[in-house]
Coordinates of N, CA and C in Angstrom, one line a residue:
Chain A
X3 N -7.2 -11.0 18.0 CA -6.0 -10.3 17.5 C -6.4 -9.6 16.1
X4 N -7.3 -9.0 16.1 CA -7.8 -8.1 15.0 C -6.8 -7.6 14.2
X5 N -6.5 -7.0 13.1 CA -6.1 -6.1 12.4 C -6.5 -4.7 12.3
X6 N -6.0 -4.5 10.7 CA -6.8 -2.9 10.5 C -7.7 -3.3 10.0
X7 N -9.2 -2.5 10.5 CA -9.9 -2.6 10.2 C -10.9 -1.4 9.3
X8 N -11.4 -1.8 8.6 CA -12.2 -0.4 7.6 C -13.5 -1.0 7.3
X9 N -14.3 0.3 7.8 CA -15.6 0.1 7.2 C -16.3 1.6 6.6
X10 N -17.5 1.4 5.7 CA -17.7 -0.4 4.9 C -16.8 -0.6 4.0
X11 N -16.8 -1.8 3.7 CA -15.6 -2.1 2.6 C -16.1 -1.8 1.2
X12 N -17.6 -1.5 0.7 CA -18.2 -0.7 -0.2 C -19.1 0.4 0.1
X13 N -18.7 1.3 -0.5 CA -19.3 2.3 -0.2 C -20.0 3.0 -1.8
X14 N -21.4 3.4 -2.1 CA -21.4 4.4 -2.9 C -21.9 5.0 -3.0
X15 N -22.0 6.1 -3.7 CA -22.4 7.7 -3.3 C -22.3 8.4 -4.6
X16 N -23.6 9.4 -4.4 CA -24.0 10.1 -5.7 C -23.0 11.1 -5.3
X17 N -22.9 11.7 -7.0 CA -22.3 13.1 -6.8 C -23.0 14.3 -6.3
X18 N -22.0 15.1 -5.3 CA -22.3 15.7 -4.3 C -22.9 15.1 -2.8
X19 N -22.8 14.1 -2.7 CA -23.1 13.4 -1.2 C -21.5 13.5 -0.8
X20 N -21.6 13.0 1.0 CA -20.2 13.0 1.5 C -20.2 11.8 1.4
X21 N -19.1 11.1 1.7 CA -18.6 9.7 2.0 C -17.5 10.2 3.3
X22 N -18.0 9.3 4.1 CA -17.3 9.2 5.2 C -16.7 7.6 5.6
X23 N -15.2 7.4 5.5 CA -14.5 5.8 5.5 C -13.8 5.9 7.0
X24 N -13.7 4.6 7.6 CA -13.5 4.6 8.7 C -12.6 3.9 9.0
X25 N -11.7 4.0 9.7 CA -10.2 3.3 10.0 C -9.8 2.7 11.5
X26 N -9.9 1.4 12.1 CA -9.6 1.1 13.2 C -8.1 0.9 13.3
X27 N -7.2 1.2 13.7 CA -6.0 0.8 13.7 C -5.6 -0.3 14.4
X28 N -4.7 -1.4 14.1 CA -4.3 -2.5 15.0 C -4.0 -1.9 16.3
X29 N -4.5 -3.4 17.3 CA -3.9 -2.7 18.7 C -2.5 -2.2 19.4
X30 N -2.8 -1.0 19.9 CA -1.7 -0.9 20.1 C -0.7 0.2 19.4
X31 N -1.2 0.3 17.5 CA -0.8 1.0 17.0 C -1.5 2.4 17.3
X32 N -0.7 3.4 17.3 CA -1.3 4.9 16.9 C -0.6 5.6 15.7
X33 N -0.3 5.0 15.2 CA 0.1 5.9 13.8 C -0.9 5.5 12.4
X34 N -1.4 6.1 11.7 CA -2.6 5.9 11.1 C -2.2 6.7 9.7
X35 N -2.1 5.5 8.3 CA -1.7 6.5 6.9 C -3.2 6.0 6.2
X36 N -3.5 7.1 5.8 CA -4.6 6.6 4.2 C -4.0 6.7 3.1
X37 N -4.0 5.8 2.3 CA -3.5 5.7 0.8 C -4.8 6.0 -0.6
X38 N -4.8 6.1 -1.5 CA -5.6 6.0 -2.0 C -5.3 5.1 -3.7
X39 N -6.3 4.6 -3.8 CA -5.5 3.1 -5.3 C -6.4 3.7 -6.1
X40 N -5.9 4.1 -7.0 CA -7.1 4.4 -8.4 C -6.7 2.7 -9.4
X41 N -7.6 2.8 -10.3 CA -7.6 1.1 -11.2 C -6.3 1.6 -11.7
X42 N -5.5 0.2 -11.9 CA -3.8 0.3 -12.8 C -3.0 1.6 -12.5
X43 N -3.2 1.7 -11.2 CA -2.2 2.4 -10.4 C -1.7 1.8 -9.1
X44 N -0.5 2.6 -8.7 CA -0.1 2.2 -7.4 C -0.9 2.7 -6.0
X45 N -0.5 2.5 -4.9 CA -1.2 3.1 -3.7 C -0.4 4.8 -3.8
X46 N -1.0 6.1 -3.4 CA -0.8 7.1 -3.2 C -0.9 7.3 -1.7
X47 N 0.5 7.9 -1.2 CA 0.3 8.4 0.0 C -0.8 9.8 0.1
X48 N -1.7 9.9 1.0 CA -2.9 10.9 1.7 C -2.3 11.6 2.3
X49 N -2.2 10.9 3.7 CA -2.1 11.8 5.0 C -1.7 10.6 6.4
X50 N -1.1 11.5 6.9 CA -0.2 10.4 8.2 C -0.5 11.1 9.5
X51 N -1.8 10.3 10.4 CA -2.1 10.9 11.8 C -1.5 10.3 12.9
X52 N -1.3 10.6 13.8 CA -1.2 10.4 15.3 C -1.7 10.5 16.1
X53 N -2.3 10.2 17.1 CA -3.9 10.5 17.8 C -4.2 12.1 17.7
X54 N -5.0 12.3 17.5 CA -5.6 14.4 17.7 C -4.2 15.1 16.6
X55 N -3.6 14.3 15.7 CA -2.7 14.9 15.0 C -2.4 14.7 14.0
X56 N -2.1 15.9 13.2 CA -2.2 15.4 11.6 C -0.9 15.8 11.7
X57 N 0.1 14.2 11.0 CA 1.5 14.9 11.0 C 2.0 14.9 9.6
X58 N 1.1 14.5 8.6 CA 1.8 15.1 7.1 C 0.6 14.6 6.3
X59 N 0.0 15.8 5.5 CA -1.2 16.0 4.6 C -0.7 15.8 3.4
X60 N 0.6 16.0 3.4 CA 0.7 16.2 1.8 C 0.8 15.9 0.9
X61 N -0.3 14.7 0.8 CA -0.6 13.8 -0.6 C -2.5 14.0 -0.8
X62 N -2.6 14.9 0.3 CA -4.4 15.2 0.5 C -4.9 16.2 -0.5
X63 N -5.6 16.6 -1.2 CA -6.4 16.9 -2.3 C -6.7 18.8 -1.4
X64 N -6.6 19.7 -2.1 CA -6.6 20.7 -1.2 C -8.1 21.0 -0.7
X65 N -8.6 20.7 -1.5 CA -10.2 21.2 -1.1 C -11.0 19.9 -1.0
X66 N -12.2 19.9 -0.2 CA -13.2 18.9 -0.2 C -12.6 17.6 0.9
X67 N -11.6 17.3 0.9 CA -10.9 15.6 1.5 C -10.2 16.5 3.0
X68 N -10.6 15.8 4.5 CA -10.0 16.1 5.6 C -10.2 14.4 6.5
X69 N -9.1 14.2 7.1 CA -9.0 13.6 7.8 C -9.1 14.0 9.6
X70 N -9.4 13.1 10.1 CA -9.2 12.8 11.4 C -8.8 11.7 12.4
X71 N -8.1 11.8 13.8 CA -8.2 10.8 14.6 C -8.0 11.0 15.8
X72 N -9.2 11.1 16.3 CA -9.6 11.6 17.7 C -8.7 10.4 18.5
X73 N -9.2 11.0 19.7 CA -8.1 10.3 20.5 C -9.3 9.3 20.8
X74 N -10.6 8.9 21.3 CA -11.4 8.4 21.4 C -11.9 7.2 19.7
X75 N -12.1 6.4 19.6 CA -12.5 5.9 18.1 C -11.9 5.8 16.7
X76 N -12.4 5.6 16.0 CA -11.5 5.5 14.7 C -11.0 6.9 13.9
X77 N -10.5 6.8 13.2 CA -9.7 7.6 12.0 C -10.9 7.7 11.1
X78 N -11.1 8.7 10.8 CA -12.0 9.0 9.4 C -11.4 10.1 8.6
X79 N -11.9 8.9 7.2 CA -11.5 9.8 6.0 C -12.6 10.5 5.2
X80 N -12.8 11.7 5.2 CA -13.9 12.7 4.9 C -13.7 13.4 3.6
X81 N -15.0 13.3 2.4 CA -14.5 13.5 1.2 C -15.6 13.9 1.2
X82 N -16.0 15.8 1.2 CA -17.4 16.5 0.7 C -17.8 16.6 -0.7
X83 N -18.5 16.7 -1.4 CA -19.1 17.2 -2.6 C -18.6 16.3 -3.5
X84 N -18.7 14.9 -3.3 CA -18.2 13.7 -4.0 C -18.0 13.9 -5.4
X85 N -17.4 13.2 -6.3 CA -17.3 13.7 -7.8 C -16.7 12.2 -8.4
X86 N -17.2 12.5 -9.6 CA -17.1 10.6 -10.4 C -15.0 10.3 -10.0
X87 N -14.4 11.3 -10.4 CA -13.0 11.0 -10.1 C -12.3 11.0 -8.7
X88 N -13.5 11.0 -7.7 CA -13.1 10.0 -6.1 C -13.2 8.4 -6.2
X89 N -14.0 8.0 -7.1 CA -14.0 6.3 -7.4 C -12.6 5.8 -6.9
X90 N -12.4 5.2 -6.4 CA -11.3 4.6 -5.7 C -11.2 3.4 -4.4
X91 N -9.9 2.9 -4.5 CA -10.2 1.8 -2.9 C -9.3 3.2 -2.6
X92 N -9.6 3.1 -1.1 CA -9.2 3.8 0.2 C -8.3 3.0 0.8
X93 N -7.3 2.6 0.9 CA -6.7 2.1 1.9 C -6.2 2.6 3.6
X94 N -6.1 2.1 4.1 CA -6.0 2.2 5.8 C -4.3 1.6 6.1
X95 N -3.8 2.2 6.8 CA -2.7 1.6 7.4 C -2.3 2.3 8.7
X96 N -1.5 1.2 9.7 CA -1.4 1.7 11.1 C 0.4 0.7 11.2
X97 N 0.6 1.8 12.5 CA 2.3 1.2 13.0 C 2.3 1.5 14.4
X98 N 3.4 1.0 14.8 CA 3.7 1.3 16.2 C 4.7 2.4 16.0
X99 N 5.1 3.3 15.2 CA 5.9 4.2 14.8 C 7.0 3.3 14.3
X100 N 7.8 2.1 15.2 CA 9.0 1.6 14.6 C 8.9 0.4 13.5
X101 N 7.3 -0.3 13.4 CA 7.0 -1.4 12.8 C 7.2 -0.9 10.9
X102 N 6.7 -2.0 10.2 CA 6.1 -1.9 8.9 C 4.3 -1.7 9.3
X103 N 3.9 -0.9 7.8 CA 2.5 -0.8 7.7 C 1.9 -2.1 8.0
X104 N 1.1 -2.1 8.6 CA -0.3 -2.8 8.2 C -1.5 -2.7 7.9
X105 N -1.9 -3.2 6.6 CA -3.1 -2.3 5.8 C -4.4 -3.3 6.0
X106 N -5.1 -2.5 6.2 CA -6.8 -2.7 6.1 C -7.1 -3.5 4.7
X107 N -8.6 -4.1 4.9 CA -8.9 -4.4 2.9 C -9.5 -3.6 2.2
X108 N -9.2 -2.2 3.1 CA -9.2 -1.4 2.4 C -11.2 -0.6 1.8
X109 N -12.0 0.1 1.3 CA -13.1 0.6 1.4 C -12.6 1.3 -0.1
X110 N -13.9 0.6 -1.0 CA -14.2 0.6 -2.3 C -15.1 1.8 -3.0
X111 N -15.1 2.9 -3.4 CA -15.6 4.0 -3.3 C -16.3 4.2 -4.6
X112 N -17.8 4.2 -5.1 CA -18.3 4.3 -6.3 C -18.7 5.5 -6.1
X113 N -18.9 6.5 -7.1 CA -19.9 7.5 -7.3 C -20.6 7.5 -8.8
X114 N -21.5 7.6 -8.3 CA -22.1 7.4 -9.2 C -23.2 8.7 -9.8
Chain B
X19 N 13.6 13.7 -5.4 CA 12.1 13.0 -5.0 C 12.5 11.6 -4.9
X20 N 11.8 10.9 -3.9 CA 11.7 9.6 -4.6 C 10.6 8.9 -5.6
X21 N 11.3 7.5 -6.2 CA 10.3 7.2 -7.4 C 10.7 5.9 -7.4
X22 N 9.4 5.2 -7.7 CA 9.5 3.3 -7.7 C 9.0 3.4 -9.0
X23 N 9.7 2.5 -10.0 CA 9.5 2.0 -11.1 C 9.4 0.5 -11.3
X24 N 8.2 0.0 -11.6 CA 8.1 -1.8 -11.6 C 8.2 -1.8 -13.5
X25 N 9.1 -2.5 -13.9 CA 9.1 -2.8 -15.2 C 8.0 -3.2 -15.7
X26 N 7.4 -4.2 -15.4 CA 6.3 -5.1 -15.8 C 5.3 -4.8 -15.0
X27 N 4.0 -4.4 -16.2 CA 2.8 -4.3 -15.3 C 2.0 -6.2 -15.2
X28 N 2.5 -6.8 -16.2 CA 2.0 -8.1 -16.2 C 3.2 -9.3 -16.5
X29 N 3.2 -10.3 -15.7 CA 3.9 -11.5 -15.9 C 3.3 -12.7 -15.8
X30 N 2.9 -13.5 -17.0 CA 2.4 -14.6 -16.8 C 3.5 -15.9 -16.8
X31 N 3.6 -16.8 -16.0 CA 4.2 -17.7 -15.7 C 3.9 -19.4 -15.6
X32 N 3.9 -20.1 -16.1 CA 3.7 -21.4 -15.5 C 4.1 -21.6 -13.7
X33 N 3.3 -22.5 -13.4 CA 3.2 -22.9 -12.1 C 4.5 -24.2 -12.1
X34 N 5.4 -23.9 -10.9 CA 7.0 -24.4 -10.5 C 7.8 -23.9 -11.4
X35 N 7.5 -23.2 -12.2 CA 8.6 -22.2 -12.8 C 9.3 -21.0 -11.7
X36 N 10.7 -20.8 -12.4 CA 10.9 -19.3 -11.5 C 10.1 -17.9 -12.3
X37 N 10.4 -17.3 -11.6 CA 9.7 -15.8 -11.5 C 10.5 -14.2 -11.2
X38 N 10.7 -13.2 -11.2 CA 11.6 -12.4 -11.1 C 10.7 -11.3 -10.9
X39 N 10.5 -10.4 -10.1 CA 9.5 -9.3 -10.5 C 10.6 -8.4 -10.5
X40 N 10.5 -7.1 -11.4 CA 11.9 -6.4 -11.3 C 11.2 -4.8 -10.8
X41 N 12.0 -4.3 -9.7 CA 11.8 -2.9 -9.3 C 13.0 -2.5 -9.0
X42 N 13.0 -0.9 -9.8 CA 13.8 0.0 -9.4 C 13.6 1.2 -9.1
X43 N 14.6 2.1 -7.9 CA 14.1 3.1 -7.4 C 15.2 4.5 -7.6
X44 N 15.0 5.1 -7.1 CA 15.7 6.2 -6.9 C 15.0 7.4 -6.4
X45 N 16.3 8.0 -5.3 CA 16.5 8.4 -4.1 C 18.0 8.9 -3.9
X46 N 17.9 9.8 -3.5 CA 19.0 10.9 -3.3 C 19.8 10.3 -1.7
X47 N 19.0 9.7 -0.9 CA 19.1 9.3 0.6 C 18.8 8.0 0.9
X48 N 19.4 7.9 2.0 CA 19.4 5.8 2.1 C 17.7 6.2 2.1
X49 N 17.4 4.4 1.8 CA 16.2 4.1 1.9 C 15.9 2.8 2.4
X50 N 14.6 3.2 2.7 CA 14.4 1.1 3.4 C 13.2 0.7 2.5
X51 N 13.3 -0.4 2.1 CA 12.7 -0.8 0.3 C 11.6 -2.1 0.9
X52 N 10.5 -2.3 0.2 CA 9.5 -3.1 0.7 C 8.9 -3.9 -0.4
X53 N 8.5 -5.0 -0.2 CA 7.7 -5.6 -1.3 C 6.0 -6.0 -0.7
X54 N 4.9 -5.9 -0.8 CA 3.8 -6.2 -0.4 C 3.2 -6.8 -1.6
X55 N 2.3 -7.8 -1.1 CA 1.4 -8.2 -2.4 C 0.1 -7.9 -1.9
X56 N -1.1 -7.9 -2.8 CA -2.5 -7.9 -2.8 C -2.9 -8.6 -3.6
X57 N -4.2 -9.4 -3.3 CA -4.5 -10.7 -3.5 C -6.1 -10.1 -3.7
X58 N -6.6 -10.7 -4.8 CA -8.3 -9.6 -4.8 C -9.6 -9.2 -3.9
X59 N -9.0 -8.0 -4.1 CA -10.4 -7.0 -3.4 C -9.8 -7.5 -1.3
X60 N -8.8 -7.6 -1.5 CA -7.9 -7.1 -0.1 C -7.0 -6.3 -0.4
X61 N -6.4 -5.8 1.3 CA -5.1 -4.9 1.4 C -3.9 -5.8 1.0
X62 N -3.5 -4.5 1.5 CA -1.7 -5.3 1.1 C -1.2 -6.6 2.6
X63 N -0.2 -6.7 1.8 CA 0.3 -7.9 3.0 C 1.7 -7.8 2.9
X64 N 3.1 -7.6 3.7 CA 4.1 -7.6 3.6 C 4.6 -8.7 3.4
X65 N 5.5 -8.9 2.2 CA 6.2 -9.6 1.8 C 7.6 -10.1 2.4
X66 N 8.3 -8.6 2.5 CA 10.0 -9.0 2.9 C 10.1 -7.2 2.6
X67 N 11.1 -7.2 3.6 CA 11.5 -6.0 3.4 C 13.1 -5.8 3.8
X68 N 14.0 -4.8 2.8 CA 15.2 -4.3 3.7 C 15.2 -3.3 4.4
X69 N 15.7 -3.0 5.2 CA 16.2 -1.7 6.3 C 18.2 -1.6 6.2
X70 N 18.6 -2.3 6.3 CA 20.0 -2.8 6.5 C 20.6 -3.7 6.7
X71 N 22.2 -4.2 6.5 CA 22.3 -5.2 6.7 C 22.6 -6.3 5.4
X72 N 22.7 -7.4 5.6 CA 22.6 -8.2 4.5 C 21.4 -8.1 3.2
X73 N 22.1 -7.8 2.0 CA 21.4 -7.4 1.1 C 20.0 -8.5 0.3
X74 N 20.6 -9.6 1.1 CA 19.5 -10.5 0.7 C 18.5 -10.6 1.8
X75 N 17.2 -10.5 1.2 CA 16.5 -10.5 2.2 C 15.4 -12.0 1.5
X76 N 15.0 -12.5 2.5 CA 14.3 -13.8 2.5 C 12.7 -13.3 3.1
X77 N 11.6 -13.6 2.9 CA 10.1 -13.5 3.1 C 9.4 -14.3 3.6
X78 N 8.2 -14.1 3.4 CA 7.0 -15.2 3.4 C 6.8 -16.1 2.3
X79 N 6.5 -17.2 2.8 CA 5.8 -17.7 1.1 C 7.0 -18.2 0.0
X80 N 8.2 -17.9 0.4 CA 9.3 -18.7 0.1 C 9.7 -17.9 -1.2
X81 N 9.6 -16.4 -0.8 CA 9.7 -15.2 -1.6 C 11.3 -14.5 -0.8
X82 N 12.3 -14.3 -2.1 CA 13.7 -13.1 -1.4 C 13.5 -12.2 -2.5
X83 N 14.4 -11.1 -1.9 CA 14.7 -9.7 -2.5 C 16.7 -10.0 -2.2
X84 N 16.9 -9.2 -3.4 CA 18.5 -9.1 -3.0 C 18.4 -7.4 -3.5
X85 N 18.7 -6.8 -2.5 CA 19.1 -5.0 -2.4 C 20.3 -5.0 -3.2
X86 N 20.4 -3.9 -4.4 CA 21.9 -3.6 -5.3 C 21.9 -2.2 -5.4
X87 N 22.5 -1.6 -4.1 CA 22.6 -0.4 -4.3 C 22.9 0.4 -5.8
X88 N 24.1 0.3 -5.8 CA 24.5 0.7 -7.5 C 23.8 0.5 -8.6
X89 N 23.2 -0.7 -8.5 CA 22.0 -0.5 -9.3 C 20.6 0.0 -9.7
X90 N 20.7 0.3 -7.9 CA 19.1 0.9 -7.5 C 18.2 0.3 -7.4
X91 N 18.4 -1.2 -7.7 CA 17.2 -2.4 -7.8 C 17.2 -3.2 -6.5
X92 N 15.9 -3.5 -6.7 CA 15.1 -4.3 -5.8 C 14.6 -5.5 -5.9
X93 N 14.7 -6.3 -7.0 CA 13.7 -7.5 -7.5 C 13.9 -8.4 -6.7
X94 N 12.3 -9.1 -6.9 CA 11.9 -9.7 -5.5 C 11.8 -11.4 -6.4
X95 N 12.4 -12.2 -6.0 CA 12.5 -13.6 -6.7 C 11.7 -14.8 -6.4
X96 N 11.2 -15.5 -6.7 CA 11.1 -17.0 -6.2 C 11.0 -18.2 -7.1
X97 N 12.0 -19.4 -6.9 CA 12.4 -20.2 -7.5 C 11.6 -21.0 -8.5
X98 N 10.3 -21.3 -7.7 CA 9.5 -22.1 -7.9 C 7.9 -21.4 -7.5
X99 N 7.2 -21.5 -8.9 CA 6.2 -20.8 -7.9 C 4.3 -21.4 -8.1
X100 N 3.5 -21.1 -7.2 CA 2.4 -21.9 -7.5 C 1.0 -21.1 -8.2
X101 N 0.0 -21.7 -8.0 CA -1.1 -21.1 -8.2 C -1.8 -20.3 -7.5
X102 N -1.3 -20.3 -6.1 CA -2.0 -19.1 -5.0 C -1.3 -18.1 -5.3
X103 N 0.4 -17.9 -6.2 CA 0.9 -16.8 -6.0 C 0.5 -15.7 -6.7
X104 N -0.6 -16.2 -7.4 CA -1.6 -15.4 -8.3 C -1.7 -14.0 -7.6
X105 N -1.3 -13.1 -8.0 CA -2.1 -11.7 -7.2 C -0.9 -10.6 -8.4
X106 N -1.2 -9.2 -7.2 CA -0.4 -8.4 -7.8 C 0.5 -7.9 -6.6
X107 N 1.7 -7.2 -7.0 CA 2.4 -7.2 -6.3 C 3.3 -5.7 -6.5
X108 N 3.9 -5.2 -5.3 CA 3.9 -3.9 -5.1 C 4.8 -3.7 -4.5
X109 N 6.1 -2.6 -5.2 CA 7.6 -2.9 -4.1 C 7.3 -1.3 -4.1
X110 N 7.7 -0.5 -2.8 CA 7.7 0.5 -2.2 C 9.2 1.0 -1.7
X111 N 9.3 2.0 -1.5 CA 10.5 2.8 -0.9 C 10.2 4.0 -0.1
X112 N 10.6 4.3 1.3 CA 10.3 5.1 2.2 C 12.1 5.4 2.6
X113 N 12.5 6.6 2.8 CA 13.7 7.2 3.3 C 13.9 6.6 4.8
X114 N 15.3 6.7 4.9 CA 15.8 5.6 6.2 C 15.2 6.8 7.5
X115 N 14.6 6.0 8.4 CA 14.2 6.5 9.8 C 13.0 6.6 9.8
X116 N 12.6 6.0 8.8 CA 10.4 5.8 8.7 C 9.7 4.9 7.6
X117 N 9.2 3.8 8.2 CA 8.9 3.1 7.4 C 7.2 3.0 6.7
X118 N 6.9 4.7 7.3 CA 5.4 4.4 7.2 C 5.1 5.3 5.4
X119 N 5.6 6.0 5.2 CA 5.1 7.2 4.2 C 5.9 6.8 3.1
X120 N 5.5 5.7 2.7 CA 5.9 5.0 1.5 C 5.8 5.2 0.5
X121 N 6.5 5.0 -0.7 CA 6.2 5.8 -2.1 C 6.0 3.9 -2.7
X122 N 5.1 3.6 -3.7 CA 4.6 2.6 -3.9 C 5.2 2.7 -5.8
X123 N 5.6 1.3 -6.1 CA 5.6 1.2 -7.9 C 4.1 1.2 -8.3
X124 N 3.5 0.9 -9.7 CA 2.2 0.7 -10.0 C 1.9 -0.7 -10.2
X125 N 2.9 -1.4 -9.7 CA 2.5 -2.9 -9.2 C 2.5 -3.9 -10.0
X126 N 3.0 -5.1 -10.1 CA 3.1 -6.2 -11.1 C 2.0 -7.5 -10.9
X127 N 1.1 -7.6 -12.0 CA 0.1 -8.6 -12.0 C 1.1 -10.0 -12.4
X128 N 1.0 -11.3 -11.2 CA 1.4 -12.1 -11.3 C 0.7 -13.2 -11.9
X129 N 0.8 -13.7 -12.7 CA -0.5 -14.5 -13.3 C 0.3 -15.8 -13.2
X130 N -0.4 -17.1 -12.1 CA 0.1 -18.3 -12.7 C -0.6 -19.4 -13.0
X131 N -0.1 -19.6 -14.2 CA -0.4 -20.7 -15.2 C -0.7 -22.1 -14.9
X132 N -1.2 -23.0 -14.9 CA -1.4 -24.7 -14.5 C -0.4 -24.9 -15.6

């Protein structure tokens, strides 16, 4: 009975490499949010998919950060031309549409 | 817009003492209000949450929230508390008919004391 799952849970990457974070959703669930935690902050809403569908971006960064979630495999969160102020945990969350979140532990982002 | 406000970014406490974390929100539209905690270098974990109904809401871990509309608050209580309830702690607010696109406070470090 797995959860959300995210890999890797550390990630790091020079500036200008991509980082690519990966999101399994619990079974069963198809609704898929990424959050993002900077240090002595709260979680920020990203972006909220549904299989092959992006149903609200509007916490996503306009340039460089896209999401996906194929109908096949996990959710990935895609962040081109990395920069020291992506450092961040990534969080993962999934629902059955009517449930509460349930969050991944989340993928720890250094650039360095 | 909506907006979560956690008073305290830190509360340190003795262990079997009570505890009070205080959040308040505001919101133009009903809302359904959530508490999660994170415990280090993990995700969140649901605490207790309202949707409707009786304003007291009871949790995990021997953790309640009492909902005050009028007042806008949320604070999430427990009577007695221990040394695992160490972590930080995070009350959220999402508008009625979705509980996923949640607006989050900046979260209260619980610190408890021997």
């Amino acid at each position: 009975n797995a959860g959300v799952m995210q890999n890797p849970r550390h990630l790091v990457r020079r500036r200008g490499q991509e980082a690519r974070l990966r999101c399994s959703p619990m079974k069963g669930h198809s609704h898929v949010y990424w959050y993002r935690q900077l240090p002595e902050e709260g979680l920020k809403f990203m972006v909220y998919l549904q299989k092959e569908n992006i149903i609200d971006e509007s916490g996503m960064p306009k340039e460089r950060f896209s999401a996906e979630f194929p109908k096949e495999g996990p959710s990935i969160l895609r962040i081109q031309q990395v920069v020291r102020g992506d450092s961040a945990a990534y969080f993962c969350a999934s629902s059955n549409g009517d449930s509460p979140l349930h969050f991944g532990n989340g993928t720890r982002l250094t650039v360095t | 817009a909506q907006s979560v406000t956690q008073l305290d970014s830190q509360v340190p406490v003795f262990e079997e003492a009570p505890v009070e974390l205080r959040c308040n929100y505001s919101s133009s539209v009903s809302v359904y209000l959530f508490w999660y905690v994170q415990y280090p270098n993990q995700g969140l974990q649901l605490l207790l949450k309202y949707l409707s109904g009786s304003t007291l809401v009871k949790g995990i871990n021997g953790f309640e929230a009492e909902f005050n509309k009028s007042q806008t608050s949320f604070h999430l209580r427990k009577p007695s508390v221990h040394i695992s309830d160490t972590a930080e702690y995070f009350c959220a607010v999402t508008s009625g008919g979705s509980q996923g696109n949640l607006i989050f406070g900046k979260g209260t470090k619980l610190s408890v004391k021997p």
